[in-house]
mmCIF file of N, CA and C in Angstrom:
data_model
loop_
_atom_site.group_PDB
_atom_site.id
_atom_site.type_symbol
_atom_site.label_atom_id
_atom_site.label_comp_id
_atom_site.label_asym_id
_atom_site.label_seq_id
_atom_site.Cartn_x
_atom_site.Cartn_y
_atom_site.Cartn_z
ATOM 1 N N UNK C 149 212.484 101.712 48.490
ATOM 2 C CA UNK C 149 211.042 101.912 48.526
ATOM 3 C C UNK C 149 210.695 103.393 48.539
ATOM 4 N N UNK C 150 211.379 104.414 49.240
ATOM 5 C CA UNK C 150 211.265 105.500 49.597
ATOM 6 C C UNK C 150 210.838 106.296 48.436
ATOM 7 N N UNK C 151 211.806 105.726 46.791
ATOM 8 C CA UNK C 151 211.769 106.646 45.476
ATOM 9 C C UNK C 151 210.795 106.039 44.906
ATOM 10 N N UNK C 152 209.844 105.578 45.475
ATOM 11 C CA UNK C 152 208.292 104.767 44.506
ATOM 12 C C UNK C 152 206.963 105.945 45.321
ATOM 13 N N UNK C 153 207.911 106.616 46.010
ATOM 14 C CA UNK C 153 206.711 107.787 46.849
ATOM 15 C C UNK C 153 206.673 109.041 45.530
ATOM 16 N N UNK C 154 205.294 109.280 45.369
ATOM 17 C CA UNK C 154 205.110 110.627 44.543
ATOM 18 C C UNK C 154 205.116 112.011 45.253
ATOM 19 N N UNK C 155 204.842 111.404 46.900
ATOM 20 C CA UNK C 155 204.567 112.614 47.563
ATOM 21 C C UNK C 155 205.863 112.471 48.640
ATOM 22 N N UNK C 156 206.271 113.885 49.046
ATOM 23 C CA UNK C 156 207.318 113.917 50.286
ATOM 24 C C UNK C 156 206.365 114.067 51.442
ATOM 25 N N UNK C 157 206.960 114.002 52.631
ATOM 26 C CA UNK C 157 206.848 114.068 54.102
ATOM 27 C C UNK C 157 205.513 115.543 53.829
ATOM 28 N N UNK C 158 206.131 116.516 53.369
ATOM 29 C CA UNK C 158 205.566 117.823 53.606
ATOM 30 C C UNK C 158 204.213 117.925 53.067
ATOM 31 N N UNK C 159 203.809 117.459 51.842
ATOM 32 C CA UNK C 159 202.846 116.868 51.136
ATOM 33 C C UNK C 159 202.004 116.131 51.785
ATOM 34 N N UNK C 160 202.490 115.336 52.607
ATOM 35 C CA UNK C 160 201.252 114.244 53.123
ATOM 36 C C UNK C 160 201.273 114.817 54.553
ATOM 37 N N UNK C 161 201.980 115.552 55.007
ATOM 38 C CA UNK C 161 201.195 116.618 56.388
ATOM 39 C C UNK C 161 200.123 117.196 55.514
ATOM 40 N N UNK C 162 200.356 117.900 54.392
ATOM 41 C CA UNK C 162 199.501 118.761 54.271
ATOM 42 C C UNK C 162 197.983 118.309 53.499
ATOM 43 N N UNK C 163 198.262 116.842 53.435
ATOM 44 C CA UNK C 163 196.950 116.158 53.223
ATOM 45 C C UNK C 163 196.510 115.205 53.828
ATOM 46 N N UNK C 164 196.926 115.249 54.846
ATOM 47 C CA UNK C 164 196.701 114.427 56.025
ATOM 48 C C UNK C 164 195.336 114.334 56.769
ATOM 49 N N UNK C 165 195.003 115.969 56.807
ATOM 50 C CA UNK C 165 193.793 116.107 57.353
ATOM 51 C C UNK C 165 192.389 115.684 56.304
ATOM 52 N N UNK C 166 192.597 115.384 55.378
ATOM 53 C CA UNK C 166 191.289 115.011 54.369
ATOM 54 C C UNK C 166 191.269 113.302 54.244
ATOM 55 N N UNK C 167 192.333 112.571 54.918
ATOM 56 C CA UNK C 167 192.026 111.032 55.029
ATOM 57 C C UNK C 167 190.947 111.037 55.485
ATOM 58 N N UNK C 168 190.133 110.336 55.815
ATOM 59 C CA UNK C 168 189.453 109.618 56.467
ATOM 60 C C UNK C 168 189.982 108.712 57.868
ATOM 61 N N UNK C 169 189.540 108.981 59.080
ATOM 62 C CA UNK C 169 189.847 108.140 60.264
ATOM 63 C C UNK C 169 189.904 106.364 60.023
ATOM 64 N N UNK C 170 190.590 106.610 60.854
ATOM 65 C CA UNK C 170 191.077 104.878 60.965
ATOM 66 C C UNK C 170 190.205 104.587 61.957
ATOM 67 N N UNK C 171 189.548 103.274 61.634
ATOM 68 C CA UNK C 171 188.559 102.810 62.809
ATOM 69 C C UNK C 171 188.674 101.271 62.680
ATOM 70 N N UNK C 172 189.166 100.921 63.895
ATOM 71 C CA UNK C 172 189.645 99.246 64.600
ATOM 72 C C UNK C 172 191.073 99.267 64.110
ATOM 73 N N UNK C 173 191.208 98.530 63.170
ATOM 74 C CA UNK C 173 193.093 97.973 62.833
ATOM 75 C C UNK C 173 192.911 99.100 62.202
ATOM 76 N N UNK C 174 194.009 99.079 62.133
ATOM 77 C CA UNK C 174 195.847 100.062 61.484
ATOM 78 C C UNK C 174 195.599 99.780 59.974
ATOM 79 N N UNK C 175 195.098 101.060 59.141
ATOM 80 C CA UNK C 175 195.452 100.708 57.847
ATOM 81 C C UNK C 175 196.458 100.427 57.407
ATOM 82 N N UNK C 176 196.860 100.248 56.184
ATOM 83 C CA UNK C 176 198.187 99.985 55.417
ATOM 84 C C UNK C 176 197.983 101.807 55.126
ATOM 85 N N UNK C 177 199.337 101.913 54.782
ATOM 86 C CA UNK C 177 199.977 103.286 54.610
ATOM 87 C C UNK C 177 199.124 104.277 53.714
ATOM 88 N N UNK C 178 198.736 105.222 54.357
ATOM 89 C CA UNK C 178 198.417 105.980 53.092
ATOM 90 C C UNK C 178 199.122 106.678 52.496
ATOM 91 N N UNK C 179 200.362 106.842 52.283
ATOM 92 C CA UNK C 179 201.394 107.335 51.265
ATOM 93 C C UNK C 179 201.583 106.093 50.489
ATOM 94 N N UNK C 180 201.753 105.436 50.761
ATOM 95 C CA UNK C 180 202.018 104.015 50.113
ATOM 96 C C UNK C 180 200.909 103.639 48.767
ATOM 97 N N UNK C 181 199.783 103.914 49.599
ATOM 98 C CA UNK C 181 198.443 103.501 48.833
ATOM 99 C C UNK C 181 198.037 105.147 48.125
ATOM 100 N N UNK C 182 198.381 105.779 48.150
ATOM 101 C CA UNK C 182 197.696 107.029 47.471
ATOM 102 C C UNK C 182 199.056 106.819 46.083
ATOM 103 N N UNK C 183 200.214 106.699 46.582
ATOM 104 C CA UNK C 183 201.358 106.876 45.463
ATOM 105 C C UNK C 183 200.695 105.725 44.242
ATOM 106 N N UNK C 184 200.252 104.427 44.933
ATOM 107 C CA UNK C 184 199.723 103.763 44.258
ATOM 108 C C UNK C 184 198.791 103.748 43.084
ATOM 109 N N UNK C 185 197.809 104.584 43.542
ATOM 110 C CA UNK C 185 196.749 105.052 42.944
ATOM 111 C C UNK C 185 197.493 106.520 42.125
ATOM 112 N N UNK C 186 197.960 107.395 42.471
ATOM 113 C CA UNK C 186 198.754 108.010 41.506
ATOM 114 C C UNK C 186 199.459 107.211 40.303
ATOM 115 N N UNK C 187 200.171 106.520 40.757
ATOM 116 C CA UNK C 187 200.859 105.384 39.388
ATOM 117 C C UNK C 187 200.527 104.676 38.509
ATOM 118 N N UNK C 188 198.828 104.275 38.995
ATOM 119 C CA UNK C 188 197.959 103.258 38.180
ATOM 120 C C UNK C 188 197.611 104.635 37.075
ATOM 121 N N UNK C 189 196.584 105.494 37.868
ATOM 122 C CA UNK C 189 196.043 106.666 37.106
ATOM 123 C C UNK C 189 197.099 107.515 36.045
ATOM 124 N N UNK C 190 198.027 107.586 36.314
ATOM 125 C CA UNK C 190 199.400 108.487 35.734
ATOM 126 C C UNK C 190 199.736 107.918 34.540
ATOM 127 N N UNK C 191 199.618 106.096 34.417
ATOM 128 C CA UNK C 191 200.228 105.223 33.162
ATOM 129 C C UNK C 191 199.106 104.740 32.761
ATOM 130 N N UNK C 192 197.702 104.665 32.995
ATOM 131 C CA UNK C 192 197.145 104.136 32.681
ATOM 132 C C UNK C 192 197.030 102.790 32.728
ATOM 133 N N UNK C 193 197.137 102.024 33.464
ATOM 134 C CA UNK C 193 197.558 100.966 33.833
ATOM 135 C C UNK C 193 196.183 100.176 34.451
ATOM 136 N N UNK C 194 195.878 98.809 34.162
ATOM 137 C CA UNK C 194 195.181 97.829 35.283
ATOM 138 C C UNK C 194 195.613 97.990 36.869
ATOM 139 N N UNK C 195 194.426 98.324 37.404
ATOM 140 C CA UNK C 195 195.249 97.543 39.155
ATOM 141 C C UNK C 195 196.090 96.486 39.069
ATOM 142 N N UNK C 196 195.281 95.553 38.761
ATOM 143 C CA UNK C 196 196.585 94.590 38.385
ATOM 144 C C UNK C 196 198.233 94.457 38.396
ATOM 145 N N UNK C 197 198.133 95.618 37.468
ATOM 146 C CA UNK C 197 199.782 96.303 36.814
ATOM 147 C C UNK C 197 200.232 96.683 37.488
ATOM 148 N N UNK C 198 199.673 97.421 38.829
ATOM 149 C CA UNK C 198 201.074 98.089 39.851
ATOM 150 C C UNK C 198 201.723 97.408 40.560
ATOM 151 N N UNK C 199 202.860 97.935 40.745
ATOM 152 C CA UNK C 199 204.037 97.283 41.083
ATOM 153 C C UNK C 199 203.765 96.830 42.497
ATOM 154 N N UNK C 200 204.307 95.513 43.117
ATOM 155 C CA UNK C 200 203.656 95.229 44.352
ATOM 156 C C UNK C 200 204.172 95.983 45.290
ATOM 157 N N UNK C 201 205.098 97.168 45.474
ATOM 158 C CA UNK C 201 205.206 98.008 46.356
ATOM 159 C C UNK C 201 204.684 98.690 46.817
ATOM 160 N N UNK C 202 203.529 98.909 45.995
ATOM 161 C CA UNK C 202 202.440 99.696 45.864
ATOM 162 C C UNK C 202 201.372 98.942 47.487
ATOM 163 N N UNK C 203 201.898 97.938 47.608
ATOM 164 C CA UNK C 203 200.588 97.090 48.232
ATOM 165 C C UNK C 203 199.575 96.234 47.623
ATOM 166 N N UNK C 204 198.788 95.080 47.850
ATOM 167 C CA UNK C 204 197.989 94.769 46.993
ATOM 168 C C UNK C 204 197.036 95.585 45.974
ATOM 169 N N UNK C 205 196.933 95.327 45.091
ATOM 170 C CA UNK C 205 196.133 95.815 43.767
ATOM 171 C C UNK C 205 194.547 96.220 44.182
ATOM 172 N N UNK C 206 194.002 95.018 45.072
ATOM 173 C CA UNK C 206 192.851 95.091 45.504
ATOM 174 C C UNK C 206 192.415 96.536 46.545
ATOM 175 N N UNK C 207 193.735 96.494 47.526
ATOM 176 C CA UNK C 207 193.744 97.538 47.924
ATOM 177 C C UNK C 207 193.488 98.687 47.368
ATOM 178 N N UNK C 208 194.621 98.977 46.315
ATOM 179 C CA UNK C 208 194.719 100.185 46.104
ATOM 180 C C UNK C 208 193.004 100.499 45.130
ATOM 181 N N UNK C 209 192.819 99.657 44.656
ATOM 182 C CA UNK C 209 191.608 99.701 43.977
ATOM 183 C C UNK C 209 190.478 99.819 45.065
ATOM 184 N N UNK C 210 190.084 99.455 46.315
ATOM 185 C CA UNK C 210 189.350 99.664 47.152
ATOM 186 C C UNK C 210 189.129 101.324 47.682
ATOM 187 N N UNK C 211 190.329 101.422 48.055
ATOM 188 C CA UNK C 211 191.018 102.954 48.270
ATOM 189 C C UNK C 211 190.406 103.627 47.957
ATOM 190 N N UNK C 212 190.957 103.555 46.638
ATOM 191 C CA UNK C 212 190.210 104.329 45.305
ATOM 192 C C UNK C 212 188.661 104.799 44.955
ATOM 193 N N UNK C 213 188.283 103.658 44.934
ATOM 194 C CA UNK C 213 186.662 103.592 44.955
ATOM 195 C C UNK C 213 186.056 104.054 46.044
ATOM 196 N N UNK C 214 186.588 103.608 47.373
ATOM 197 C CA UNK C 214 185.766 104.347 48.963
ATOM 198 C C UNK C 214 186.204 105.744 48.779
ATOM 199 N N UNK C 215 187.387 106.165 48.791
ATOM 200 C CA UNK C 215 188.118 107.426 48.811
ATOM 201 C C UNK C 215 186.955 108.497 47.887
ATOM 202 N N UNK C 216 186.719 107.885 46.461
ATOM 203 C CA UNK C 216 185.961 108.612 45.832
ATOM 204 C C UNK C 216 184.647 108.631 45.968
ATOM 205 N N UNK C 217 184.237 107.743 46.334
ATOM 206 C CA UNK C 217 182.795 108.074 46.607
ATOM 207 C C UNK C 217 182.425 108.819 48.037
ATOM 208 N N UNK C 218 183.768 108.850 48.781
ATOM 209 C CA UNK C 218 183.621 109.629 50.235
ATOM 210 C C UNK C 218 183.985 111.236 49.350
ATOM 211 N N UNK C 219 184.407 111.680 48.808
ATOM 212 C CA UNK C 219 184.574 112.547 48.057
ATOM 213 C C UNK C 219 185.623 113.183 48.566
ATOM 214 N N UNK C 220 186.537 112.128 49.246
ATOM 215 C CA UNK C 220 188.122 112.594 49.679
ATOM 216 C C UNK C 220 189.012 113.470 48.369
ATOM 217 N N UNK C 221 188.717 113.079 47.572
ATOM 218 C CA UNK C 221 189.528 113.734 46.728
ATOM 219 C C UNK C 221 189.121 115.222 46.313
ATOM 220 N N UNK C 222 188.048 115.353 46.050
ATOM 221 C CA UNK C 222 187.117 116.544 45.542
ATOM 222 C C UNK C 222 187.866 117.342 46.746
ATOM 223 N N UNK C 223 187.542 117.001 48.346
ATOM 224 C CA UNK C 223 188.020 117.948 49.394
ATOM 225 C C UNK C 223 189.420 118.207 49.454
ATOM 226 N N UNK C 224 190.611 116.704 49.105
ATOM 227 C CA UNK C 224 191.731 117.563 48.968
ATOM 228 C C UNK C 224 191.970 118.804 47.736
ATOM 229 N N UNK C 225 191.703 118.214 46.656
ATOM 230 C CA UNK C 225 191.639 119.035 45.825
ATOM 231 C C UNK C 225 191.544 121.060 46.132
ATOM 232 N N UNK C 226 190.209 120.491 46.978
ATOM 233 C CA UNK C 226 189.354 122.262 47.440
ATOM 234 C C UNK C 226 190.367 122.561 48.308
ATOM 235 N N UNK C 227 190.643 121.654 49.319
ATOM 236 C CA UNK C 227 191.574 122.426 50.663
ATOM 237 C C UNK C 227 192.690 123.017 49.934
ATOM 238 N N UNK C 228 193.598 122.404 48.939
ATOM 239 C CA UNK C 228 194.698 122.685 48.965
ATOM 240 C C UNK C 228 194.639 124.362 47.584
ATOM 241 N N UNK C 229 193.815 124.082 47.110
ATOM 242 C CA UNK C 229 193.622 125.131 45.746
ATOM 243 C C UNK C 229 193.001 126.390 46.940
ATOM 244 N N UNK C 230 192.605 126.307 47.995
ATOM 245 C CA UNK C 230 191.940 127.279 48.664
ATOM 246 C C UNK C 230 193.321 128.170 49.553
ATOM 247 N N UNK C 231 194.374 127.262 50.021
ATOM 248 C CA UNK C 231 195.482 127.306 50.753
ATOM 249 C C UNK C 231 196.124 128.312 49.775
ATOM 250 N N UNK C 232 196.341 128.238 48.453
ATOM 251 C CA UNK C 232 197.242 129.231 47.380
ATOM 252 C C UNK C 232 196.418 130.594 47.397
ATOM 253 N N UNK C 233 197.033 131.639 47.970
ATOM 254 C CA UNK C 233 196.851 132.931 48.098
ATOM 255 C C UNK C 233 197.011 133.943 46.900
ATOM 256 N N UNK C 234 197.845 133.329 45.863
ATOM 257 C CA UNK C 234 198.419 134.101 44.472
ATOM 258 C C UNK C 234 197.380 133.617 43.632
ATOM 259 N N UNK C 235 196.603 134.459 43.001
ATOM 260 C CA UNK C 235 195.520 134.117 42.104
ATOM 261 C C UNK C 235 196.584 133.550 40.743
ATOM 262 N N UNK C 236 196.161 132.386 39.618
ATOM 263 C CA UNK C 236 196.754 131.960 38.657
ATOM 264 C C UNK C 236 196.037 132.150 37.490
ATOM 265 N N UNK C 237 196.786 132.360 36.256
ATOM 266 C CA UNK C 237 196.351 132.429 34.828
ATOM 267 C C UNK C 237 196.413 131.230 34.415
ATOM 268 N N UNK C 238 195.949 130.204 34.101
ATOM 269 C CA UNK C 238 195.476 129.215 33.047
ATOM 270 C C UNK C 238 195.460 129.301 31.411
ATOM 271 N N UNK C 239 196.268 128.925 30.686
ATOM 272 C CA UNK C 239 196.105 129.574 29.390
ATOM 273 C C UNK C 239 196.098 127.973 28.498
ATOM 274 N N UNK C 240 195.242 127.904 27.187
ATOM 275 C CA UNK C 240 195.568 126.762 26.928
ATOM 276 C C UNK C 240 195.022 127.017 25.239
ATOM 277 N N UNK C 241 196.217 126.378 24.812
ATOM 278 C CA UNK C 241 196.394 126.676 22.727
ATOM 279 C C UNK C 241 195.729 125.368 22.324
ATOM 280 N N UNK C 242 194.831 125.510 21.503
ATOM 281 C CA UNK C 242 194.261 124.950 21.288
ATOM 282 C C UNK C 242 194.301 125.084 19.671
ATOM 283 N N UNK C 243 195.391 125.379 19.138
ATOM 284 C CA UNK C 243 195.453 125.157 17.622
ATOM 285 C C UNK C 243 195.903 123.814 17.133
ATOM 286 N N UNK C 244 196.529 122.826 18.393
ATOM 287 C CA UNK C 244 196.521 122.164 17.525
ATOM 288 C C UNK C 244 195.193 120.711 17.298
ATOM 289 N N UNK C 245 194.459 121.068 17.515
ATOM 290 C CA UNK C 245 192.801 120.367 17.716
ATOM 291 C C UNK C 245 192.253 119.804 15.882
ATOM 292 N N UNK C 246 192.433 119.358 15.437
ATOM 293 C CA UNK C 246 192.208 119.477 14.179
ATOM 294 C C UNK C 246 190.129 119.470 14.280
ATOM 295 N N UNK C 247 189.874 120.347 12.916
ATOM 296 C CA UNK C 247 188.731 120.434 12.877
ATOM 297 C C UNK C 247 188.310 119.004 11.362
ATOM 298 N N UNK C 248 187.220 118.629 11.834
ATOM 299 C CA UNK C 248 186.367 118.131 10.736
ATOM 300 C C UNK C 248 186.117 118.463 9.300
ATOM 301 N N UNK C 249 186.310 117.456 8.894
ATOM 302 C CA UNK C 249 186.325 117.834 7.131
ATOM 303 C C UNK C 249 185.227 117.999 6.630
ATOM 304 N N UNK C 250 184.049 118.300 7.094
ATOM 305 C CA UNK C 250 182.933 119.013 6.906
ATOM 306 C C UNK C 250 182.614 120.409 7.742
ATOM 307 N N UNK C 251 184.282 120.729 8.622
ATOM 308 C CA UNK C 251 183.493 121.950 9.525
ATOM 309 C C UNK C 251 183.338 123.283 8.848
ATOM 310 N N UNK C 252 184.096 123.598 7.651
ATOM 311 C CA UNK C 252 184.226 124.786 6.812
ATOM 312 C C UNK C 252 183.069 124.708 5.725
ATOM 313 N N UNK C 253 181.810 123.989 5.979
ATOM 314 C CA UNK C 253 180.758 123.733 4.897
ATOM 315 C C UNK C 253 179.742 123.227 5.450
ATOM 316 N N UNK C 254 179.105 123.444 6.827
ATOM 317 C CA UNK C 254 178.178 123.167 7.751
ATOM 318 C C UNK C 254 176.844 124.117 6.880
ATOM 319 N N UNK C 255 176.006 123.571 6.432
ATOM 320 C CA UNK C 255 174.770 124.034 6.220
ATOM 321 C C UNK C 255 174.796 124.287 4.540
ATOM 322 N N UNK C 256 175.592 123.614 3.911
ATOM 323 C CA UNK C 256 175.797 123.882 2.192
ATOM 324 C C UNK C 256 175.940 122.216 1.727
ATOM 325 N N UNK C 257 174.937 121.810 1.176
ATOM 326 C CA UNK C 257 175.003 120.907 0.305
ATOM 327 C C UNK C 257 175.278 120.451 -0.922
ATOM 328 N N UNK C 258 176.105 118.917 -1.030
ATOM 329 C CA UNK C 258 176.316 118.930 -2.149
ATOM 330 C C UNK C 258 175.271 119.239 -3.304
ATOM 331 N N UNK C 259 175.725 120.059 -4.507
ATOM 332 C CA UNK C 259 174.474 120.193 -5.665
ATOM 333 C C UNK C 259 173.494 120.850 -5.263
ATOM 334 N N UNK C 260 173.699 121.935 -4.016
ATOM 335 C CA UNK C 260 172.959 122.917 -3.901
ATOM 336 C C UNK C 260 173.591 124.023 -4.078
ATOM 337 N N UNK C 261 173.217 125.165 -4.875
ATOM 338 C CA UNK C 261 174.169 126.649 -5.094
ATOM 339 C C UNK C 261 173.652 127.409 -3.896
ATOM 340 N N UNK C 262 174.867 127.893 -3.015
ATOM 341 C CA UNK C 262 174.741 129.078 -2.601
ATOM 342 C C UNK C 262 174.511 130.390 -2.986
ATOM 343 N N UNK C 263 173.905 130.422 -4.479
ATOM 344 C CA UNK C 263 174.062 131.571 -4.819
ATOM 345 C C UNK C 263 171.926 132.000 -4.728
#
């Protein structure tokens, strides 16, 4: 079960603090259920489709939906991008994008002269 985790021990200390409190029963795991939701999102996959190690489907799909509309994710996201002290370059090639077979002739009609 251990190699169906996306995240180690050190990882989920360090996102530990952006769960949300447990209030009455004992959730089911949140490493368990976040790896889950990583695996659905990662393959593209139905809830349905994840593997039942994951925990029920319903779950992880509940998760998901409360998690995001609590805007748990947006905050891990911020906490942890705020934690990196080394500013980063981002670079991204974008040649291979193909353009439209009308993009080299935008505003020239057929059987009209440009001249």
């Amino acid at each position: 079960m251990s190699d169906l985790y996306f995240l180690t021990d050190e990882q989920m200390a360090r996102l530990s603090p952006y769960f949300p409190k447990s209030h009455g029963k004992p959730r089911v795991d949140d490493r368990r259920v976040l790896s889950g939701i990583i695996f659905v999102n990662r393959n593209g996959l139905r809830w349905r489709d994840a593997p039942r190690e994951f925990g029920p489907h319903k779950t992880l799909y509940n998760r998901w939906k409360r998690w995001g509309a609590m805007g748990v994710f947006g905050r891990m996201m911020e906490g942890l991008s705020a934690q990196r002290a080394e500013p980063q370059t981002l670079m991204i090639d974008a040649t291979y994008l193909k353009a439209h077979r009308t993009a080299s002739s935008l505003g020239v009609k057929k059987g009209i002269s440009g001249v």
